[in-house]
Coordinates of N, CA, C and O in Angstrom, one line a residue:
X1 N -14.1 -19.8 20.2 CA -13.2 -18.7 20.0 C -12.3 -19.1 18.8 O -11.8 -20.2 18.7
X2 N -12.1 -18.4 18.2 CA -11.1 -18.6 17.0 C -10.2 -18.7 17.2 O -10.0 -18.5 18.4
X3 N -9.2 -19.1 16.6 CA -7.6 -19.8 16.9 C -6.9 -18.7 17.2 O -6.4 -18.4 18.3
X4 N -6.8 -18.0 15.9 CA -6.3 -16.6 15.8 C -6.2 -15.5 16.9 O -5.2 -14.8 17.2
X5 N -7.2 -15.5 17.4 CA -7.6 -14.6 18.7 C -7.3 -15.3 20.1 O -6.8 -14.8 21.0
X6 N -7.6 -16.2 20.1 CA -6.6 -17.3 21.1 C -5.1 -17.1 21.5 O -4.4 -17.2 22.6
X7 N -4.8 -16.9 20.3 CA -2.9 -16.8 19.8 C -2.8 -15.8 20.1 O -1.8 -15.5 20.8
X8 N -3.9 -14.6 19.7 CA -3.6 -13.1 20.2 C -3.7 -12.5 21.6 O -3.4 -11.5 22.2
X9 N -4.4 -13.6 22.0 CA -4.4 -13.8 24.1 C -3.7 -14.0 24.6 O -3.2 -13.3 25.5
X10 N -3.3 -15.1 24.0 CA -2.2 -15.5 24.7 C -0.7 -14.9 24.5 O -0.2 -14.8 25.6
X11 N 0.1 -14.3 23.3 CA 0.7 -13.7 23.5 C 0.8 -12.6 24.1 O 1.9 -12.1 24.2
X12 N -0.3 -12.1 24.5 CA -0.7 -10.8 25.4 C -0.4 -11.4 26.1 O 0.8 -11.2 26.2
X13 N -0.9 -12.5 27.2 CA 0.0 -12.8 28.4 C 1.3 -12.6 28.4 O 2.0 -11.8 29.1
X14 N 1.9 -13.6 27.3 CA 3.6 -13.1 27.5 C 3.8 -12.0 27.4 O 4.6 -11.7 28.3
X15 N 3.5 -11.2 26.7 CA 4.0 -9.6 26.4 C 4.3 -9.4 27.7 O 5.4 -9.2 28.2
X16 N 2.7 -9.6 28.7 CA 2.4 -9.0 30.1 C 3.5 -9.6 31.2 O 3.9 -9.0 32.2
X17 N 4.0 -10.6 30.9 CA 4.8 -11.6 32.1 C 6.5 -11.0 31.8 O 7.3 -10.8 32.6
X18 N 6.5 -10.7 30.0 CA 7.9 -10.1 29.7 C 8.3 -8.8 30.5 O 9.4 -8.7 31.1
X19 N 7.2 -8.0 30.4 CA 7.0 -6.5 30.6 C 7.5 -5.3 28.9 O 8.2 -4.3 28.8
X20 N 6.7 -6.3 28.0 CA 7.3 -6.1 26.7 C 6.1 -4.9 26.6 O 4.9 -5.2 26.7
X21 N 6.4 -3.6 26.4 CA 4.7 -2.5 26.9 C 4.6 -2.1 25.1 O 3.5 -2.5 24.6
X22 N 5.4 -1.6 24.5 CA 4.7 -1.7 22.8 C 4.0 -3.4 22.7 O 2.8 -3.7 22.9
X23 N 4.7 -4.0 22.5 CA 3.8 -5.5 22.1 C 2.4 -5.6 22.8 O 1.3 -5.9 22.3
X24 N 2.7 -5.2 24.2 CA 1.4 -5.3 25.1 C 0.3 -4.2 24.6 O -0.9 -4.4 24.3
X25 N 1.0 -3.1 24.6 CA -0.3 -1.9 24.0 C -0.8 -2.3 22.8 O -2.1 -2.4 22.8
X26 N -0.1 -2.7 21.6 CA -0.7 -3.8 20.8 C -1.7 -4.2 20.5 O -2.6 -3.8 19.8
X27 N -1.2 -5.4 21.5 CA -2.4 -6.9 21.3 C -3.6 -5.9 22.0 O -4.6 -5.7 21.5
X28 N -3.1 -5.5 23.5 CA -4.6 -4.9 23.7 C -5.4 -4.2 22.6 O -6.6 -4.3 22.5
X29 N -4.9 -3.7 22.1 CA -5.7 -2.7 21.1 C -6.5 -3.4 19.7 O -7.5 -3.1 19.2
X30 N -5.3 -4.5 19.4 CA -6.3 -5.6 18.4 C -7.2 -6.3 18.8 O -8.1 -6.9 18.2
X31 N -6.9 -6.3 20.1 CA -8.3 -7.7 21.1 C -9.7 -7.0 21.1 O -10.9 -7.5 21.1
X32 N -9.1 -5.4 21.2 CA -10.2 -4.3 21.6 C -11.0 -4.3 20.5 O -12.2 -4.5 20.5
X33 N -10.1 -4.1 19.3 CA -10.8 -4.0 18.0 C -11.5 -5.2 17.4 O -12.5 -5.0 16.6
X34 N -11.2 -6.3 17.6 CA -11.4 -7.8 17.4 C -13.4 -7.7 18.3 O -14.6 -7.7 17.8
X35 N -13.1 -7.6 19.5 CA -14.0 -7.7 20.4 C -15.4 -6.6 20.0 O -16.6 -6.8 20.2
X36 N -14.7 -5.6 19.6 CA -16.1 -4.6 18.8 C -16.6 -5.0 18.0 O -17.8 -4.8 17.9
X37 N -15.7 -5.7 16.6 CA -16.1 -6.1 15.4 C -16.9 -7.7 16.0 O -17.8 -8.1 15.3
X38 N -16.5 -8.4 17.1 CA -17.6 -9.4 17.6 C -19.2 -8.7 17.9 O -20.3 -9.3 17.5
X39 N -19.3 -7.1 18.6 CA -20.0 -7.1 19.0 C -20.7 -6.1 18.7 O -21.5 -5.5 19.5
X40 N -20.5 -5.9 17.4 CA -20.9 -4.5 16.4 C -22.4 -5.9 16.2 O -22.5 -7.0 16.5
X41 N -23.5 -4.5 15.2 CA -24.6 -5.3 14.7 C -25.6 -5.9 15.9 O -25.6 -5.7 17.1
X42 N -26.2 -6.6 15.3 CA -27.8 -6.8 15.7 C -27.5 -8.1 17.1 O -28.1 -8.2 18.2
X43 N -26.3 -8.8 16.7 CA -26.2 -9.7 17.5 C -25.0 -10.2 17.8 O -24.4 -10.8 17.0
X44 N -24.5 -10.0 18.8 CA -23.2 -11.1 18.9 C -22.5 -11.7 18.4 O -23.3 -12.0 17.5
X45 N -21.5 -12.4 18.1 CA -21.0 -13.2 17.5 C -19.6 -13.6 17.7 O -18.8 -12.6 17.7
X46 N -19.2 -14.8 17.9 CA -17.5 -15.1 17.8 C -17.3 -14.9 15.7 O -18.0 -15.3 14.8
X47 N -16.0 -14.3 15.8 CA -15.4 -14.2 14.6 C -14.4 -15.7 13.9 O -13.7 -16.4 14.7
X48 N -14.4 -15.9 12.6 CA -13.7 -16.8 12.2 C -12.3 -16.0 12.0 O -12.1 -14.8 11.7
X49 N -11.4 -16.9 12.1 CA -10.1 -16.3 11.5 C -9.8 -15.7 10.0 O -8.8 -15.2 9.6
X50 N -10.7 -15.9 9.5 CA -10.5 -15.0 8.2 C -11.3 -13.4 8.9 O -10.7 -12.3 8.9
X51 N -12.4 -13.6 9.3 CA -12.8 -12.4 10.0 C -11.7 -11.4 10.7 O -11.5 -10.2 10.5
X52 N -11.0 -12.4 11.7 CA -9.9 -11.9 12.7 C -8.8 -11.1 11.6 O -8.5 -9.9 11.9
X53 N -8.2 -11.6 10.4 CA -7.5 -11.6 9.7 C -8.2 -10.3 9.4 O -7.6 -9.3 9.8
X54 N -9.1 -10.2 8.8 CA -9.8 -9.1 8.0 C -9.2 -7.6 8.8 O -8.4 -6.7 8.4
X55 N -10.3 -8.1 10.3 CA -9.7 -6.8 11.5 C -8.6 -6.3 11.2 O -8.5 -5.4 10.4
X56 N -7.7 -6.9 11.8 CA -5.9 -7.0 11.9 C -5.5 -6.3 10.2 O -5.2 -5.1 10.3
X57 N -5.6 -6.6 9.2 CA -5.7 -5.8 8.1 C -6.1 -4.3 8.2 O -5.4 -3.3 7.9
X58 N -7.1 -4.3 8.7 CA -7.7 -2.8 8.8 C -6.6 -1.9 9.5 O -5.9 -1.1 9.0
X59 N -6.6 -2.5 11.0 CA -5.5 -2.1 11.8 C -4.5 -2.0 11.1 O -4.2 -0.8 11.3
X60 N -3.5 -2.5 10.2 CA -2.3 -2.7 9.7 C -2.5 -1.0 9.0 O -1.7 -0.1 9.1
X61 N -3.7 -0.9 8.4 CA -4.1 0.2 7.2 C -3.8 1.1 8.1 O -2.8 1.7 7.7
X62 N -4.2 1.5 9.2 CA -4.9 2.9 9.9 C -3.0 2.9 10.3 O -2.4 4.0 10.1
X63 N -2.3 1.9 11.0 CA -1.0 2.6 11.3 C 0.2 2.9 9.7 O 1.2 3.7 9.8
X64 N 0.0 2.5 8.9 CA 0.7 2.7 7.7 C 0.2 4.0 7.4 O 1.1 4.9 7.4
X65 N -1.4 4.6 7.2 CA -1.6 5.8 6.9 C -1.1 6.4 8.2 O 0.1 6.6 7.9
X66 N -1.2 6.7 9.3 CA -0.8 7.6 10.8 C 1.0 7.5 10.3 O 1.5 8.6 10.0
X67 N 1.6 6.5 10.3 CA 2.9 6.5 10.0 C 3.3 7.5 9.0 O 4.0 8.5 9.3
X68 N 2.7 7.4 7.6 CA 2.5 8.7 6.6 C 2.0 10.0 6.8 O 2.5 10.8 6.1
X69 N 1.3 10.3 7.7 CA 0.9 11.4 7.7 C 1.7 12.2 8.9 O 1.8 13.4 9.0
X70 N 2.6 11.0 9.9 CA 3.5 12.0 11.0 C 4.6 12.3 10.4 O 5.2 13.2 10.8
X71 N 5.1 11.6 9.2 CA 6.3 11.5 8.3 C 5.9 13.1 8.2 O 6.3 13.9 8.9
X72 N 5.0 13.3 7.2 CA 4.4 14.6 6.5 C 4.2 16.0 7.4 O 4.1 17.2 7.0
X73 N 4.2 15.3 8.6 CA 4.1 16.5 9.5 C 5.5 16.5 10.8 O 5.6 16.9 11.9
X74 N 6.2 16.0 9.9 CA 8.0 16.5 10.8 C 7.6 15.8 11.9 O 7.1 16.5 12.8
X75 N 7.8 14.5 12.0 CA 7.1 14.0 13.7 C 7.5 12.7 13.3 O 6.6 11.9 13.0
X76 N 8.9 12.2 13.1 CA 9.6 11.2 13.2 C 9.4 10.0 14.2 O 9.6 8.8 13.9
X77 N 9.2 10.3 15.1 CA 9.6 10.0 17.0 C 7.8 9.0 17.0 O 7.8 8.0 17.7
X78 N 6.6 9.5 16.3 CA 5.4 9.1 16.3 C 5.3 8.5 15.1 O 4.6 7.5 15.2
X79 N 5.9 8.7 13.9 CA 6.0 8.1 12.7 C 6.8 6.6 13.1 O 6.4 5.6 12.5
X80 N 7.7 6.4 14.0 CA 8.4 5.0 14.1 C 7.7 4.2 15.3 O 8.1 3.0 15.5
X81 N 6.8 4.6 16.1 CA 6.2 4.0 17.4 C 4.6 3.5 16.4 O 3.7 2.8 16.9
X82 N 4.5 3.9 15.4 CA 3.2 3.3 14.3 C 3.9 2.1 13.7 O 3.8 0.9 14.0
X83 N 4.9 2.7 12.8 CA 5.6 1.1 12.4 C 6.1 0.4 13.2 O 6.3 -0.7 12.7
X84 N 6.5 0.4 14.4 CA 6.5 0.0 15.4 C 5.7 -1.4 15.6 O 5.9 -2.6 15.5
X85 N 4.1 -0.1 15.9 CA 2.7 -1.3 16.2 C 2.4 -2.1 14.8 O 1.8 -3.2 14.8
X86 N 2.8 -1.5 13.7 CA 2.5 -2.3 12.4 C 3.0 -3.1 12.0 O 2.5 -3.8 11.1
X87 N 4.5 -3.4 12.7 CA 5.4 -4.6 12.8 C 4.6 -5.9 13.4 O 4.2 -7.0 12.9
X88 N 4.4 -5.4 14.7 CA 3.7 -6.6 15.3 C 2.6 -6.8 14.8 O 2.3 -8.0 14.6
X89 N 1.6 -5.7 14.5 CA 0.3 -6.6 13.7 C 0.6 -7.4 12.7 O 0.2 -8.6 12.7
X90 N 1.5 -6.8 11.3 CA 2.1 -7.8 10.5 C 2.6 -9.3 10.5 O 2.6 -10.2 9.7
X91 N 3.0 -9.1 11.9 CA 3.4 -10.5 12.6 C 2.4 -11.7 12.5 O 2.8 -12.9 12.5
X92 N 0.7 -11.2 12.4 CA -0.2 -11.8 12.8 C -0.7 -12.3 11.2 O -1.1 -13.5 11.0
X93 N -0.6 -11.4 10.3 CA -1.0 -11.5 8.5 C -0.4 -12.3 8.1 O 0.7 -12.6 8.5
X94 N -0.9 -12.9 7.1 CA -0.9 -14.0 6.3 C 0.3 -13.0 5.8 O 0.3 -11.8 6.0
X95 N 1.6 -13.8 5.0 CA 2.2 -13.3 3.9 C 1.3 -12.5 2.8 O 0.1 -12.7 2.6
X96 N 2.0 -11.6 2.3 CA 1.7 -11.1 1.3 C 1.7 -11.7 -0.1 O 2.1 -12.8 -0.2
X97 N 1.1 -10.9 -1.2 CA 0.9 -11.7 -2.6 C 1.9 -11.3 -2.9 O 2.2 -10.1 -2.7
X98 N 2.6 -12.0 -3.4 CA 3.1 -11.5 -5.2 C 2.9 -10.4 -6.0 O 1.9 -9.8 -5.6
X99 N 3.3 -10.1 -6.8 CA 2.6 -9.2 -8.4 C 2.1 -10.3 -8.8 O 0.8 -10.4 -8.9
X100 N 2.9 -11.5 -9.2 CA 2.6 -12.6 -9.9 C 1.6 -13.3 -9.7 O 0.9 -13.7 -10.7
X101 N 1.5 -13.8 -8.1 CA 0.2 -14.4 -7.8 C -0.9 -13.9 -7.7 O -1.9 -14.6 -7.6
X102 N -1.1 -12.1 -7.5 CA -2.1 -11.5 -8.3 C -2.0 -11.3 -9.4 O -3.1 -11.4 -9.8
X103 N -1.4 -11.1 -10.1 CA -2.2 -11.2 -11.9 C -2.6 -12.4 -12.1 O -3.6 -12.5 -12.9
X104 N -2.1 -13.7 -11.5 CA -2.3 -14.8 -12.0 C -4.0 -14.6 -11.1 O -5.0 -14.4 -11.9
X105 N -4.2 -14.6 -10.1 CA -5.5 -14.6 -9.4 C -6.6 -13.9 -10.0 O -7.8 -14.4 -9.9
X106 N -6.2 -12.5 -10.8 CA -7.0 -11.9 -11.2 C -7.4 -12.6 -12.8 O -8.5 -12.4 -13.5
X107 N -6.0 -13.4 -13.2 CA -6.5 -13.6 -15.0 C -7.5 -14.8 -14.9 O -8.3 -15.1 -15.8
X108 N -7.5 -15.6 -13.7 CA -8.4 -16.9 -13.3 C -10.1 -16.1 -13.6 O -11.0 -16.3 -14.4
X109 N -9.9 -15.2 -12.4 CA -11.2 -14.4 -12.2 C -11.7 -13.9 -13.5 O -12.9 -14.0 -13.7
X110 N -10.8 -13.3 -14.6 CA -11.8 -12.7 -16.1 C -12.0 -14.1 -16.6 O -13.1 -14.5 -17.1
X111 N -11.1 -14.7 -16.6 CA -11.3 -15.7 -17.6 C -13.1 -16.8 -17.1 O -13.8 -17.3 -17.9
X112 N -13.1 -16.8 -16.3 CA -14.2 -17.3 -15.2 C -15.5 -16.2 -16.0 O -16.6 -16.5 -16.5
X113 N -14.8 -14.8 -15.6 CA -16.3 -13.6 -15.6 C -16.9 -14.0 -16.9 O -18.1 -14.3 -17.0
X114 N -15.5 -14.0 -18.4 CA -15.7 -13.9 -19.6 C -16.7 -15.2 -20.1 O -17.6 -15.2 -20.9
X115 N -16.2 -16.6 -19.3 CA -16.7 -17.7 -19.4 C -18.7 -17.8 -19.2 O -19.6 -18.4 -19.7
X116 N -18.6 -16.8 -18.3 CA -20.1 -16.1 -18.1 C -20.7 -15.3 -19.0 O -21.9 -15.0 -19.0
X117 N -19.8 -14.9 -19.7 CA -20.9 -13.4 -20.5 C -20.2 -12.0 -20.1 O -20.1 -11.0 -20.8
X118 N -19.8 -12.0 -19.2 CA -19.2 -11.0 -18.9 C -17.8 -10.2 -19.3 O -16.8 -10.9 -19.5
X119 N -17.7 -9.1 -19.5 CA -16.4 -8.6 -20.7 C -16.3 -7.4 -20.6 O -17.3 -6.6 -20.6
X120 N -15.2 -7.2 -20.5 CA -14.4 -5.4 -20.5 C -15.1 -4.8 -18.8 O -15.2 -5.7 -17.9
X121 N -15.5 -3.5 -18.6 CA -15.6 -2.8 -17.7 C -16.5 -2.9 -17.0 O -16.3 -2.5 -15.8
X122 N -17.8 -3.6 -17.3 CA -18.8 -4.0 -16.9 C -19.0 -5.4 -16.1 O -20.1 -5.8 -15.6
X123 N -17.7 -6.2 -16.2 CA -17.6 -6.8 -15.5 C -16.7 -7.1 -14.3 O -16.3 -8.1 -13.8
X124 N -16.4 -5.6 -13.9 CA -15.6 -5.5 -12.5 C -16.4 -6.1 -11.2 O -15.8 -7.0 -10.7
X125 N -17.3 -5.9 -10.9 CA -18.2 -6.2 -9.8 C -17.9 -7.4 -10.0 O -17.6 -7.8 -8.9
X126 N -17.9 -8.7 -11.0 CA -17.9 -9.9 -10.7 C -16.8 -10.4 -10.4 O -16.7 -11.2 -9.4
X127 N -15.8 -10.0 -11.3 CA -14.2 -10.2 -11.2 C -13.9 -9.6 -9.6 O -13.4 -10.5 -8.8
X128 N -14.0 -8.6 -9.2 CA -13.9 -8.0 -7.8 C -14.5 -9.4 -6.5 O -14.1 -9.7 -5.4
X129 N -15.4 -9.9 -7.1 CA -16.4 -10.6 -5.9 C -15.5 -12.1 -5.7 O -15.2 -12.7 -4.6
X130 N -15.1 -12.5 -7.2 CA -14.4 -13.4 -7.0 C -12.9 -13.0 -6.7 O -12.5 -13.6 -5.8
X131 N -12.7 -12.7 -6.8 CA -11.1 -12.2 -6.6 C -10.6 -12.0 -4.1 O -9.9 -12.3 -3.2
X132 N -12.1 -11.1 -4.5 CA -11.3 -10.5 -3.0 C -11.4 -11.2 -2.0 O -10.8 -10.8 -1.0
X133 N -12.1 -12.4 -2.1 CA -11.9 -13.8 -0.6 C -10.6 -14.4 -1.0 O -10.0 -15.0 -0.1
X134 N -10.1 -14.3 -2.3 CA -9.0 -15.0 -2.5 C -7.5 -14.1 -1.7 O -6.5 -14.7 -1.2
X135 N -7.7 -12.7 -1.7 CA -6.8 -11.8 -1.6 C -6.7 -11.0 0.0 O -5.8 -10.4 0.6
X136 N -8.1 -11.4 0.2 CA -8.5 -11.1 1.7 C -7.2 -11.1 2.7 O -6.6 -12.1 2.9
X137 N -6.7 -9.9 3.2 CA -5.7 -9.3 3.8 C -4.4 -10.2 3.6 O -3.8 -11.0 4.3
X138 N -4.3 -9.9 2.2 CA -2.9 -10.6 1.7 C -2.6 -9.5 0.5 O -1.5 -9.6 -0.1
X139 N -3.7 -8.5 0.2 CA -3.3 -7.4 -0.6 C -4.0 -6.3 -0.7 O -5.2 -6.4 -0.7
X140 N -3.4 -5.0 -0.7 CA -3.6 -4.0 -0.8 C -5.4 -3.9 -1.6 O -5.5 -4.3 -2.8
X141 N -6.4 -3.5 -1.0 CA -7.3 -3.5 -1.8 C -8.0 -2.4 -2.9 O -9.0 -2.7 -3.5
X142 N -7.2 -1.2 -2.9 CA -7.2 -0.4 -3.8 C -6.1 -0.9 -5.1 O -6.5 -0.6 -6.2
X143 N -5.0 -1.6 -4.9 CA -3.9 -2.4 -5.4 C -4.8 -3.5 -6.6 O -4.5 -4.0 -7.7
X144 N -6.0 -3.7 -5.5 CA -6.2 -5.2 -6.5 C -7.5 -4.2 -7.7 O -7.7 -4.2 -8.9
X145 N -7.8 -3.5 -6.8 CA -8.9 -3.0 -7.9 C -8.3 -2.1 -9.0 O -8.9 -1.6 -10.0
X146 N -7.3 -2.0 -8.7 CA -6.5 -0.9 -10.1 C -6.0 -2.4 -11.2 O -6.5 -2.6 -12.3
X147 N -5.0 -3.4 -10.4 CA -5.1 -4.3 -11.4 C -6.6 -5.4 -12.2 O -6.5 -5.9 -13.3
X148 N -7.4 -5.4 -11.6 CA -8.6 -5.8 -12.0 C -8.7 -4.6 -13.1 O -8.6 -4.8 -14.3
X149 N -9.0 -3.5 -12.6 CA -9.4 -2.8 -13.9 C -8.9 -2.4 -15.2 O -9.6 -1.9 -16.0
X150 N -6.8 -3.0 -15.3 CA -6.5 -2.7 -15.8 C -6.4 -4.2 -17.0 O -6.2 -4.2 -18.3
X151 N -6.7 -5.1 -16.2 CA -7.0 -6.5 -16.4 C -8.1 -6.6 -18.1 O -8.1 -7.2 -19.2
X152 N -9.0 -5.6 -17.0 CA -10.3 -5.6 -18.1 C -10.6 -5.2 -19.2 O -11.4 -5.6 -20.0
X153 N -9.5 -4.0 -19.4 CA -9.1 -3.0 -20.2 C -9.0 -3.1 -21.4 O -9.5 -2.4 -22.3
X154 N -7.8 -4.4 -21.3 CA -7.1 -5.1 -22.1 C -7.5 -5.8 -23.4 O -6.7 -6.5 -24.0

């Protein structure tokens, strides 16, 4: 079992022993989602903590959009019980990047692609492949592909 998911057990106990019921609804719900993405596919599997990390990302995504769209729809009261849950998943993510330490991440990656043959527009797919294990739920991933492309441009 992964460390990560361990940690997310176990503070599910405390939540449960606190009677902390957001934190608790929570963790259940990332264990749930954790536990599908084990058991999605052909076969089984325990997840690594970058895996786990991945999940927990996703999750972070789906309550930031629901938070926006109750905003949008006059429903304040469901817009703050999302950031709410998005607090605590955050709790679990790696710090976030920089600007700096993505541009710097992404000028490593052209300078790498260009070092290959690769240049201008046509070499997003490579710059992207190297880039996104580095950025893996530490940045926005429409964020990194607008800077990659604007990287390329250049």
């Amino acid at each position: 079992m992964s460390t990560l998911k361990s940690t997310l057990q176990s503070d599910l106990q405390t939540a449960m022993k606190a009677k902390e019921t957001l934190r608790m609804a929570t963790l259940r719900m990332v264990i749930a989602a954790i536990n599908v993405e084990e058991v999605s596919g052909k076969e089984a599997k325990q997840l690594s903590d970058a895996e786990v990390i991945t999940v927990l990302g996703r999750e972070a995504k789906k309550r930031k959009e629901s938070a926006v769209a109750y905003d949008e729809a006059a429903r304040p009261e469901l817009a703050a019980a999302e950031r709410a849950e998005l607090d605590i998943i955050s709790s679990y993510l790696p710090p976030a990047l920089s600007d700096d330490e993505l541009v710097d991440i992404i000028a490593q990656a052209v300078a790498a692609a260009a070092a290959a043959g690769q240049t201008g527009p046509s070499a997003m797919g490579a710059v992207m492949k190297t880039v996104t294990p580095q950025v893996a739920g530490r940045a926005d991933g429409g964020a990194v592909a607008a800077a990659v492309k604007a990287a390329l441009s250049q």
